[in-house]
PDB file of C-alpha atoms in Angstrom:
ATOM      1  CA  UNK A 275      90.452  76.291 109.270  1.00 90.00           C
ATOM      2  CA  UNK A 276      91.418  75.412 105.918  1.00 94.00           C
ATOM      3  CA  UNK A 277      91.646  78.273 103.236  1.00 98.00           C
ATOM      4  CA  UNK A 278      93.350  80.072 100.215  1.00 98.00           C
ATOM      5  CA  UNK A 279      94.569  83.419 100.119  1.00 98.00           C
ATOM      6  CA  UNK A 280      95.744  85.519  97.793  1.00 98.00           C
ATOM      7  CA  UNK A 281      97.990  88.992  98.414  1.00 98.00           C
ATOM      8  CA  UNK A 282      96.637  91.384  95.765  1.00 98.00           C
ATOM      9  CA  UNK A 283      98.621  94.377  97.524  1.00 97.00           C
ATOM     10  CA  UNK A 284      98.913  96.709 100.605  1.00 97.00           C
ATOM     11  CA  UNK A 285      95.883  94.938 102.701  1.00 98.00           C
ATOM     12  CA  UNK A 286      94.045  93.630  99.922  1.00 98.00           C
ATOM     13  CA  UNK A 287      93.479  89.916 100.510  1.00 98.00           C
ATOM     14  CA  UNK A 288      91.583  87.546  98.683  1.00 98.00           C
ATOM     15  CA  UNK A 289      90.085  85.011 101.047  1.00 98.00           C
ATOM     16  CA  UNK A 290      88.306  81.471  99.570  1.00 98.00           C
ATOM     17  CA  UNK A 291      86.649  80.063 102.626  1.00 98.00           C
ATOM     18  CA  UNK A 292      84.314  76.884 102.107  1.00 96.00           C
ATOM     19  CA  UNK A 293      83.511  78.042  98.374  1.00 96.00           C
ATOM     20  CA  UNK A 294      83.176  81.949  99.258  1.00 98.00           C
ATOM     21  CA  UNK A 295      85.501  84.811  98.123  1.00 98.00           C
ATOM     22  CA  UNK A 296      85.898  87.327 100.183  1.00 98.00           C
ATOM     23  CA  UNK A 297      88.073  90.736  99.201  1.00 98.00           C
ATOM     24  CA  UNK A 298      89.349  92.439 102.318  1.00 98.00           C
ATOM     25  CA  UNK A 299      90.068  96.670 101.420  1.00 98.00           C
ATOM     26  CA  UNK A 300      89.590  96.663  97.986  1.00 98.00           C
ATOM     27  CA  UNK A 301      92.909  98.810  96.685  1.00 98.00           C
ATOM     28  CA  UNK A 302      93.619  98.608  92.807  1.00 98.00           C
ATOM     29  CA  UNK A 303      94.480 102.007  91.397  1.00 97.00           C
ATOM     30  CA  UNK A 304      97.809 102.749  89.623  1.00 96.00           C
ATOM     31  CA  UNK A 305     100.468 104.425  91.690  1.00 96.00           C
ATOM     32  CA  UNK A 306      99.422 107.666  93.191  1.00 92.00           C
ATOM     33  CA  UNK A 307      99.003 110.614  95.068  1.00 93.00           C
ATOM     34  CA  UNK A 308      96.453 110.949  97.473  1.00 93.00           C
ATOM     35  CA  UNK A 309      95.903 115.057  99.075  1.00 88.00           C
ATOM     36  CA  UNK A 310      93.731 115.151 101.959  1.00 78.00           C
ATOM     37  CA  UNK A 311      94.513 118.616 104.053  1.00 72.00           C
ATOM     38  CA  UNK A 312      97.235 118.691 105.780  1.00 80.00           C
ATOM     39  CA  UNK A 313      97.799 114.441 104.814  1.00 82.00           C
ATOM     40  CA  UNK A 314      99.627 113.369 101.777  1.00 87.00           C
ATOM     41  CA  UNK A 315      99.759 109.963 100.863  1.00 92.00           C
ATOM     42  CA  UNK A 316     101.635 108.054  98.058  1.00 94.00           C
ATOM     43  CA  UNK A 317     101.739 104.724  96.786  1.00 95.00           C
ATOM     44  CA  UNK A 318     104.491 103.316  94.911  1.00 95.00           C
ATOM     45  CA  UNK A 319     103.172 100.180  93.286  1.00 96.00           C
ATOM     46  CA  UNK A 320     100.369  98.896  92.103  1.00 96.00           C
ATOM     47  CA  UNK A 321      98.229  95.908  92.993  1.00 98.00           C
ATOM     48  CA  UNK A 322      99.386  92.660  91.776  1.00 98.00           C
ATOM     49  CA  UNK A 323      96.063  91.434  90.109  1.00 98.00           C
ATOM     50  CA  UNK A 324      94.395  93.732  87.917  1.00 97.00           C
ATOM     51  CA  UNK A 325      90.624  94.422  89.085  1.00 96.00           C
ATOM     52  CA  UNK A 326      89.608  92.965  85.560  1.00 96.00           C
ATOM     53  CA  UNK A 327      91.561  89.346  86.359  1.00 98.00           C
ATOM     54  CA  UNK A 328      89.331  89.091  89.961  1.00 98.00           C
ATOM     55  CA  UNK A 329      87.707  85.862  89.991  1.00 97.00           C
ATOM     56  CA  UNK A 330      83.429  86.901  90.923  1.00 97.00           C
ATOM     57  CA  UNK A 331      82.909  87.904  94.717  1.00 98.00           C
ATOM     58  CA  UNK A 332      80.926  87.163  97.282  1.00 98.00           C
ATOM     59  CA  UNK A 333      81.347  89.804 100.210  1.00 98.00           C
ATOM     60  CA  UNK A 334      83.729  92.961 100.845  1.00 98.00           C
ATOM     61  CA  UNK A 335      85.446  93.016 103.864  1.00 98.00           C
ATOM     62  CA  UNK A 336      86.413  96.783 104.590  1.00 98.00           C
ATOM     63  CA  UNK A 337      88.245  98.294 107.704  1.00 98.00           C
ATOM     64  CA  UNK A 338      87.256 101.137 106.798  1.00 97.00           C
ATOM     65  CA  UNK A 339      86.245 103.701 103.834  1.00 96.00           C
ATOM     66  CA  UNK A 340      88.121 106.494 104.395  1.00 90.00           C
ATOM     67  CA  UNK A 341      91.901 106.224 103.510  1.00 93.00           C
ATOM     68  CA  UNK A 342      92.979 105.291 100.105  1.00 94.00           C
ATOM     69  CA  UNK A 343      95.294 102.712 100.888  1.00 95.00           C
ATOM     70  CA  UNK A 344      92.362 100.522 102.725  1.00 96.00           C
ATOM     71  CA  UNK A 345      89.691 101.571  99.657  1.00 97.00           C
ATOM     72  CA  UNK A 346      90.850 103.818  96.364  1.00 97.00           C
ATOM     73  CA  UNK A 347      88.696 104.891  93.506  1.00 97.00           C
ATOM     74  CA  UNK A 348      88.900 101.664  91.721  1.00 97.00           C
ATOM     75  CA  UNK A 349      88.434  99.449  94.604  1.00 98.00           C
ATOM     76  CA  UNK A 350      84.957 101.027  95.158  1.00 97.00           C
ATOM     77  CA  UNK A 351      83.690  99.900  92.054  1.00 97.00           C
ATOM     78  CA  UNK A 352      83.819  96.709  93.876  1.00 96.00           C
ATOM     79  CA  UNK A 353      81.313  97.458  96.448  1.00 97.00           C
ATOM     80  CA  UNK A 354      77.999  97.712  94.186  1.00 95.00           C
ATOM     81  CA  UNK A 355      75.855  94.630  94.261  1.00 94.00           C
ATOM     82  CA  UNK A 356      77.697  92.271  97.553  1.00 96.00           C
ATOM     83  CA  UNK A 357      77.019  92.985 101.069  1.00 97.00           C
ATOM     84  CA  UNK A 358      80.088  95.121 102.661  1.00 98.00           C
ATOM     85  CA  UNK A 359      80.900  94.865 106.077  1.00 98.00           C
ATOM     86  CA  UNK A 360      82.720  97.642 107.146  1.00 98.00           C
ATOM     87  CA  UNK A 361      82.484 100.380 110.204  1.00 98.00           C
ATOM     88  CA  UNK A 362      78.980 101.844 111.410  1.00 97.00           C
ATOM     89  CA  UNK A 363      79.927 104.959 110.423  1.00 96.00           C
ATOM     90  CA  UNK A 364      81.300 104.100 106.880  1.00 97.00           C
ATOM     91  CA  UNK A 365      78.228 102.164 106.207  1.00 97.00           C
ATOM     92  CA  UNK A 366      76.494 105.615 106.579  1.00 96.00           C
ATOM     93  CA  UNK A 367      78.782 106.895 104.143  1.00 96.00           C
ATOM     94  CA  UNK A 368      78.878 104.093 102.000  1.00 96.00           C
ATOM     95  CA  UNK A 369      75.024 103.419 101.991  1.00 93.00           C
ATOM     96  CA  UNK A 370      73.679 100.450  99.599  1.00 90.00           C
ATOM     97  CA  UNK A 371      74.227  96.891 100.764  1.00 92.00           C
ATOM     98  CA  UNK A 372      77.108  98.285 103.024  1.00 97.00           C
ATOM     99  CA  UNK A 373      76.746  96.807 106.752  1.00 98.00           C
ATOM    100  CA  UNK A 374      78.140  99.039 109.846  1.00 98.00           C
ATOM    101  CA  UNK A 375      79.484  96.569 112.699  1.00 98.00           C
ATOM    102  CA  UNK A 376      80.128  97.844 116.043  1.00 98.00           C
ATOM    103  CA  UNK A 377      82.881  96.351 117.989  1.00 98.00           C
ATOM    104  CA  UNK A 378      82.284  92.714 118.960  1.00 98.00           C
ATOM    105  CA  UNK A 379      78.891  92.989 116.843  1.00 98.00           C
ATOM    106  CA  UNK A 380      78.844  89.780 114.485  1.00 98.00           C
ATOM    107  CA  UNK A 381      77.057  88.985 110.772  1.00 98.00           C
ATOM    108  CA  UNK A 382      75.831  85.685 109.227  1.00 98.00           C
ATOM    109  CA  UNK A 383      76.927  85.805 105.641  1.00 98.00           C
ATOM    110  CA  UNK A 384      75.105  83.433 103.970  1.00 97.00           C
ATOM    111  CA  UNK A 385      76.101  82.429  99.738  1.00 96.00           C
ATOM    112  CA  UNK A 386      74.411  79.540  97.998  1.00 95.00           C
ATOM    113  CA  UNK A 387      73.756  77.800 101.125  1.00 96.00           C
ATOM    114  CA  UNK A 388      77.447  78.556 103.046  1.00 96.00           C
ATOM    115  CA  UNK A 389      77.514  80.222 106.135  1.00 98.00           C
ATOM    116  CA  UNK A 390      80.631  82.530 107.606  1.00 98.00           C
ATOM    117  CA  UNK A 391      80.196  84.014 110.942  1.00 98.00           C
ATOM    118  CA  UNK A 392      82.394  87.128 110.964  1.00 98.00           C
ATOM    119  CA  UNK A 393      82.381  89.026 114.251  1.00 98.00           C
ATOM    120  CA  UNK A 394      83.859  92.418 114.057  1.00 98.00           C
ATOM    121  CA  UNK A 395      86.585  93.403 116.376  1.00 98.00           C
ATOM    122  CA  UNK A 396      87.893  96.742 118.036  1.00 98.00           C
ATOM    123  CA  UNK A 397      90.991  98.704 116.753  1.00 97.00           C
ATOM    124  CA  UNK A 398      92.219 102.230 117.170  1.00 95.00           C
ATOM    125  CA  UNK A 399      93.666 103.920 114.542  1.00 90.00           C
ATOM    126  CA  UNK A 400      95.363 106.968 115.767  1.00 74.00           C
ATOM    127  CA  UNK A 401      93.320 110.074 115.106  1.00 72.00           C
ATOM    128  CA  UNK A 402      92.201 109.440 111.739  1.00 69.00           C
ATOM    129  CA  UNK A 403      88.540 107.511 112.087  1.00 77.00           C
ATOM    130  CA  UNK A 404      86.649 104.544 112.962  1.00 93.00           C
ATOM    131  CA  UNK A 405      88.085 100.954 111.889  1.00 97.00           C
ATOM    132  CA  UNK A 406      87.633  97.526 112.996  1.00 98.00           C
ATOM    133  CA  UNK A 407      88.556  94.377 112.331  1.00 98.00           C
ATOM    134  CA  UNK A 408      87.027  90.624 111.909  1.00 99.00           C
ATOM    135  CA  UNK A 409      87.146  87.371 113.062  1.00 98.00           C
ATOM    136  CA  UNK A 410      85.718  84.616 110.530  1.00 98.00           C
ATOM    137  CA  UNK A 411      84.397  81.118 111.425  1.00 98.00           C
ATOM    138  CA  UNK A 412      83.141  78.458 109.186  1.00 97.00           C
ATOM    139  CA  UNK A 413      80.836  75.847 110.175  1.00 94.00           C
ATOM    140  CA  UNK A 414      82.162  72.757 111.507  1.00 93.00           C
ATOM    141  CA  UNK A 415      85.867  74.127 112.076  1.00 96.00           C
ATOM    142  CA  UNK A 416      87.050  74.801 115.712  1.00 95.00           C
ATOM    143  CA  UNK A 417      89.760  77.704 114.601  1.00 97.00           C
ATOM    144  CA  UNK A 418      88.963  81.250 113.346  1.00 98.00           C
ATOM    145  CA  UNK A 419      90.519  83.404 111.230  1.00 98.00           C
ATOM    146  CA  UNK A 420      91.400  87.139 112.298  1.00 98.00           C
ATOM    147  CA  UNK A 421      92.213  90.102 110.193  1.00 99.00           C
ATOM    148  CA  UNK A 422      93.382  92.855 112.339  1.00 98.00           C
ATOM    149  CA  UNK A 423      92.154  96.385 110.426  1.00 97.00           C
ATOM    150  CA  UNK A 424      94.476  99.140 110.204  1.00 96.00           C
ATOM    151  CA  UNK A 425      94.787  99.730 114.253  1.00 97.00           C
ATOM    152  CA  UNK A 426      97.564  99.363 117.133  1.00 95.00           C
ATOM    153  CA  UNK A 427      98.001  96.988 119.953  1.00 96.00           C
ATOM    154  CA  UNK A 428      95.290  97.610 122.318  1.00 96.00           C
ATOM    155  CA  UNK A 429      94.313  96.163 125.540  1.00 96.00           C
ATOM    156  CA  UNK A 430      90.800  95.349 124.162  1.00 97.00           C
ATOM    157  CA  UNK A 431      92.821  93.400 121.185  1.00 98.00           C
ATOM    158  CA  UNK A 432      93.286  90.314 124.343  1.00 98.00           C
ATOM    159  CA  UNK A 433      89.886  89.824 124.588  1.00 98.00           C
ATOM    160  CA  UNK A 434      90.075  87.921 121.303  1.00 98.00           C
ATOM    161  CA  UNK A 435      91.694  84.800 122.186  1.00 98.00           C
ATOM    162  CA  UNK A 436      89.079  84.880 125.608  1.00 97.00           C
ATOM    163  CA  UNK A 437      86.045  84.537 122.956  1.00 97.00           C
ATOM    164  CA  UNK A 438      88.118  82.445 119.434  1.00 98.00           C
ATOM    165  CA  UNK A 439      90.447  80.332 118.860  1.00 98.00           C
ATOM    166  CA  UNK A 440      92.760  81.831 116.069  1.00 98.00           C
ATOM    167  CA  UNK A 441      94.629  79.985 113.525  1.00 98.00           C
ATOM    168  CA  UNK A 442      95.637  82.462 111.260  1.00 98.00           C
ATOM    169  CA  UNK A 443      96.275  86.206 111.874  1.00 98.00           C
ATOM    170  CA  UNK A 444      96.248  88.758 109.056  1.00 99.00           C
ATOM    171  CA  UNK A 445      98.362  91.913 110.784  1.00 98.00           C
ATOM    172  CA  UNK A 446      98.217  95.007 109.128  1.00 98.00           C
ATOM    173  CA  UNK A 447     101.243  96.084 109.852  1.00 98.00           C
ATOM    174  CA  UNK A 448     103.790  98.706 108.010  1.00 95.00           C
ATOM    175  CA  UNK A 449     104.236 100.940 111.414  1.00 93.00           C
ATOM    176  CA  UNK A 450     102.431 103.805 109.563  1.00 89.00           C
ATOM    177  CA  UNK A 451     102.773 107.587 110.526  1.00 87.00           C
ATOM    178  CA  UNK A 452     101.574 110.991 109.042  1.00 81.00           C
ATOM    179  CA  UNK A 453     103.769 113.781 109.637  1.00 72.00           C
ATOM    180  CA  UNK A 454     100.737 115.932 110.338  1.00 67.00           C
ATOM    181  CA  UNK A 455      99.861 113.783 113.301  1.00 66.00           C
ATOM    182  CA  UNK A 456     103.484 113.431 114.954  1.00 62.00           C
ATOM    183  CA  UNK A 457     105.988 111.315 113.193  1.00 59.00           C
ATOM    184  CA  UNK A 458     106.339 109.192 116.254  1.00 68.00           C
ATOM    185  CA  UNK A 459     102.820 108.188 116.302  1.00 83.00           C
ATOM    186  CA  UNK A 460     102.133 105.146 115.182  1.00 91.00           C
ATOM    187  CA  UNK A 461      98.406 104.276 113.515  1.00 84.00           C
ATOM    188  CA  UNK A 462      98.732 100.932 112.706  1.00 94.00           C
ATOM    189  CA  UNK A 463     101.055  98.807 114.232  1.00 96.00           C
ATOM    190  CA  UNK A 464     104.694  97.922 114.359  1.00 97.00           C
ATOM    191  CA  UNK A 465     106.294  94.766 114.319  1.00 97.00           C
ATOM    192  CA  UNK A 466     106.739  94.843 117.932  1.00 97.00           C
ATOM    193  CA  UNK A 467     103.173  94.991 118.507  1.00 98.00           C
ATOM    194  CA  UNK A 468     102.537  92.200 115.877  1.00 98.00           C
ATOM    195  CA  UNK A 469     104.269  90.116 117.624  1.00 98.00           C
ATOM    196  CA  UNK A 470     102.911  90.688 120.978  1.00 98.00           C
ATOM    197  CA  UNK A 471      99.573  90.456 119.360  1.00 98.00           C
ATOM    198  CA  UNK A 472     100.284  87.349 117.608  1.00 98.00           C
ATOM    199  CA  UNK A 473     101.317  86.002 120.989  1.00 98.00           C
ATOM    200  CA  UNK A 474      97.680  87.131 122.686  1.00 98.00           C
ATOM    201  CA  UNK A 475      96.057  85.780 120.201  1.00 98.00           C
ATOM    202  CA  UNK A 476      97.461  82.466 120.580  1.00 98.00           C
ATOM    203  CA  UNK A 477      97.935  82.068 116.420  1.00 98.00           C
ATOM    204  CA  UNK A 478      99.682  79.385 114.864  1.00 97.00           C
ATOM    205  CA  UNK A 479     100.095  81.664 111.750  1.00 98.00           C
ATOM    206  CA  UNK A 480     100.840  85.130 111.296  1.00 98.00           C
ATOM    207  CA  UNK A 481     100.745  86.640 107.958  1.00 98.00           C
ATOM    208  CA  UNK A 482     101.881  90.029 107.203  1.00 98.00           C
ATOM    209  CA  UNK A 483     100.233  92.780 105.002  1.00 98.00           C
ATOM    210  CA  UNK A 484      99.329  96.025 104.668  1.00 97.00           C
ATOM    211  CA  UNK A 485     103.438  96.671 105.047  1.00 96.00           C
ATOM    212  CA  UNK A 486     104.442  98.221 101.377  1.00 95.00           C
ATOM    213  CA  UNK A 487     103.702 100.313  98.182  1.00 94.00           C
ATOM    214  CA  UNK A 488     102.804 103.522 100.380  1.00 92.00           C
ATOM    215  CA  UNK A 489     105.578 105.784 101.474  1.00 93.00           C
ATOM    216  CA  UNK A 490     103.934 106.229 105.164  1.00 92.00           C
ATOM    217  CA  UNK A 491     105.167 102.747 105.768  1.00 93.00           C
ATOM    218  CA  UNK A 492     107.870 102.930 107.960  1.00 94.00           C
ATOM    219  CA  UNK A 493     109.048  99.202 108.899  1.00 95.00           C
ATOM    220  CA  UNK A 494     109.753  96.870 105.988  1.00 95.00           C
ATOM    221  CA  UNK A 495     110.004  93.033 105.749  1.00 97.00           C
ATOM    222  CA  UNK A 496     113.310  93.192 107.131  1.00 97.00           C
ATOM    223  CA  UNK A 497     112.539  94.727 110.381  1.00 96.00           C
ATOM    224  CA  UNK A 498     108.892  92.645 110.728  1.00 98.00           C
ATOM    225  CA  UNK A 499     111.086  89.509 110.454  1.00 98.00           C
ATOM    226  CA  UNK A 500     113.390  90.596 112.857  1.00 98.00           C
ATOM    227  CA  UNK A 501     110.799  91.804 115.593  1.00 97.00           C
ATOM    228  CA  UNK A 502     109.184  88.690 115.252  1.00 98.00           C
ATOM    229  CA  UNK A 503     112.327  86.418 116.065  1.00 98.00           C
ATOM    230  CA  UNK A 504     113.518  88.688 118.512  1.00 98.00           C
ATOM    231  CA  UNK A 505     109.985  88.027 120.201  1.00 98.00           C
ATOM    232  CA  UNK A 506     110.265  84.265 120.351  1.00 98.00           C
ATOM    233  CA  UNK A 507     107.324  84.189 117.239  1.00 98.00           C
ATOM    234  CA  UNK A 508     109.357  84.282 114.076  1.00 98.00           C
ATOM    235  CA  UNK A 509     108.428  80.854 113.230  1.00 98.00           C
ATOM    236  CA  UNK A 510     104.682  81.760 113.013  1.00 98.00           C
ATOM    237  CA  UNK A 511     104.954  84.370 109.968  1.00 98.00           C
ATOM    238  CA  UNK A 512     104.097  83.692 106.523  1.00 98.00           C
ATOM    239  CA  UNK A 513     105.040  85.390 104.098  1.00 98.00           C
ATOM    240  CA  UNK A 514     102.505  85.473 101.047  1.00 98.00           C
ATOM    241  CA  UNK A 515     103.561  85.805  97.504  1.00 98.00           C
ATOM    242  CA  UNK A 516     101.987  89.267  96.000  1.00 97.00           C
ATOM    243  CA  UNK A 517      99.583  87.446  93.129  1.00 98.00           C
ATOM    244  CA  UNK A 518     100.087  83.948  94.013  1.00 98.00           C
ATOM    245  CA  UNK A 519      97.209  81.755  95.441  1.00 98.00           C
ATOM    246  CA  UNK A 520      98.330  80.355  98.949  1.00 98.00           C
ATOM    247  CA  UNK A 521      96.360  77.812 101.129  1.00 98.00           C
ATOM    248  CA  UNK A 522      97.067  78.384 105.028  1.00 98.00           C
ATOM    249  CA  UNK A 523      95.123  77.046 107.782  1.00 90.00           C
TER     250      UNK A 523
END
C-alpha cells in the first residue's frame, strides 16, 4: 500500500490513504504537566505542526481517550464533527460520532466515495485501561497497514499476520513505565518487543513513534535502533522526520 505520513509528535500520525486523512491520537498541547492520582506525566516538547496548520480531516484514529499523551485538551477539539474510532469503552466516554471497536471488530469508512477497511486489533496496556489498535486496507491493494496502540507484545498480537498481510508497522514504542505501577513494568513496548513484533508481523517497514517528548519514555532512538539490529530487523525501520510529509508503502 502506497501512502504519506506525516510525524506530528509522540503517536500522532497523519495518514493520506487513497485521498483520506486520517489523524491517529490527536496530541497538540504545549509542554506540560499532566496529575492524575498517584500518575504524573510530563511532556517536554511540543507537536511539530500546530493544530491550526492541519490540512481538513477525514477520520480520528484513537487508541484510546484516556492518557494525555495518546489525546490532550487540544487534540480533542479534533474529534467534533468526523467519525472516531477508538475503544468501546472510550466511545462511551467520548459519545458523538465516536465508534467503540472490540478486538478484531472492523469499520467501513467511507469519504466521497473511498473506502478504508480498518479492523481493530488487541493490545494490553499494563493496568491503565482499554486500548487497541488497527489494521487499514484500501481497496484494490494486497498489503495492510498496522498501527500498534499503546500496548506490549502479546501472544494475541501473532494472530495478525494469520488474518493481513502488513507492509508497514507503526510501533508505539518508548518502553513506557509509571513509577506508581512498578518501574519495571512496561505498558507499551520496548524495542525488544518491536522487533519481535515486527518479525510476527511479517512487515517490510517498521516505523517508530510514540518514543519521545514525555519523560515516562524510557528507551530512546538510540537503543530502538540498536534492538532492532541486534534482532536481525534493523533494516526494516524508518525513521520519520517530526513535520515532514513522508510516502512509505
Amino acid at each position: 500500500m502506497k501512502f504519506s505520513a506525516t510525524h506530528i509528535g509522540t503517536a500522532t500520525v497523519l495518514l493520506e490513504i487513497a485521498g483520506l486523512r486520517l489523524l491517529t491520537d490527536p496530541v497538540f498541547d504545549a509542554p506540560a504537566e499532566y496529575r492524575h492520582d498517584p500518575v504524573v506525566l510530563r511532556s517536554t516538547a511540543g507537536p511539530a505542526i500546530a493544530l491550526a496548520d492541519l490540512p481538513p480531516i477525514d477520520a480520528v484514529l484513537l487508541s484510546h481517550d484516556d492518557h494525555p499523551d495518546n489525546l490532550d485538551a487540544a487534540g480533542r477539539t479534533l474529534l467534533a464533527g468526523r467519525p472516531v474510532l477508538t475503544t468501546q469503552s472510550g466511545a462511551g466516554r467520548l459519545g458523538g460520532q465516536a465508534v467503540g471497536l472490540a478486538p478484531w471488530a472492523a469499520y467501513e469508512l467511507t469519504v466521497r466515495g473511498t473506502t478504508l477497511r480498518i479492523t481493530a486489533t488487541p493490545g494490553v496496556h499494563g493496568p491503565v485501561g482499554d486500548v487497541i489498535g488497527f489494521v487499514i486496507e484500501a481497496e484494490g491493494e494486497e498489503e495492510a497497514l498496522y498501527i500498534s496502540g499503546d500496548t506490549v507484545y502479546v501472544d494475541e498480537l501473532d494472530r495478525i499476520a494469520e488474518r493481513f498481510s502488513i507492509g508497514t508497522a507503526f510501533l508505539h514504542l518508548g518502553a513506557a513505565r509509571i513509577a506508581a505501577f512498578g518501574n519495571g513494568r512496561l505498558i507499551t513496548m520496548d524495542a525488544a518487543q518491536g522487533a519481535a513484533l515486527t518479525r510476527s508481523l511479517g512487515a517490510r517497514t517498521a516505523v517508530p513513534v510514540h518514543y519521545a517528548s514525555w519523560e515516562h519514555f524510557s528507551e530512546d532512538r538510540a537503543g530502538i535502533t540498536a534492538a532492532f539490529a541486534a534482532a536481525g530487523v534493523g533494516d526494516r525501520l524508518r525513521w520519520l522526520t517530526p513535520g515532514a510529509r513522508e510516502t512509505l508503502g
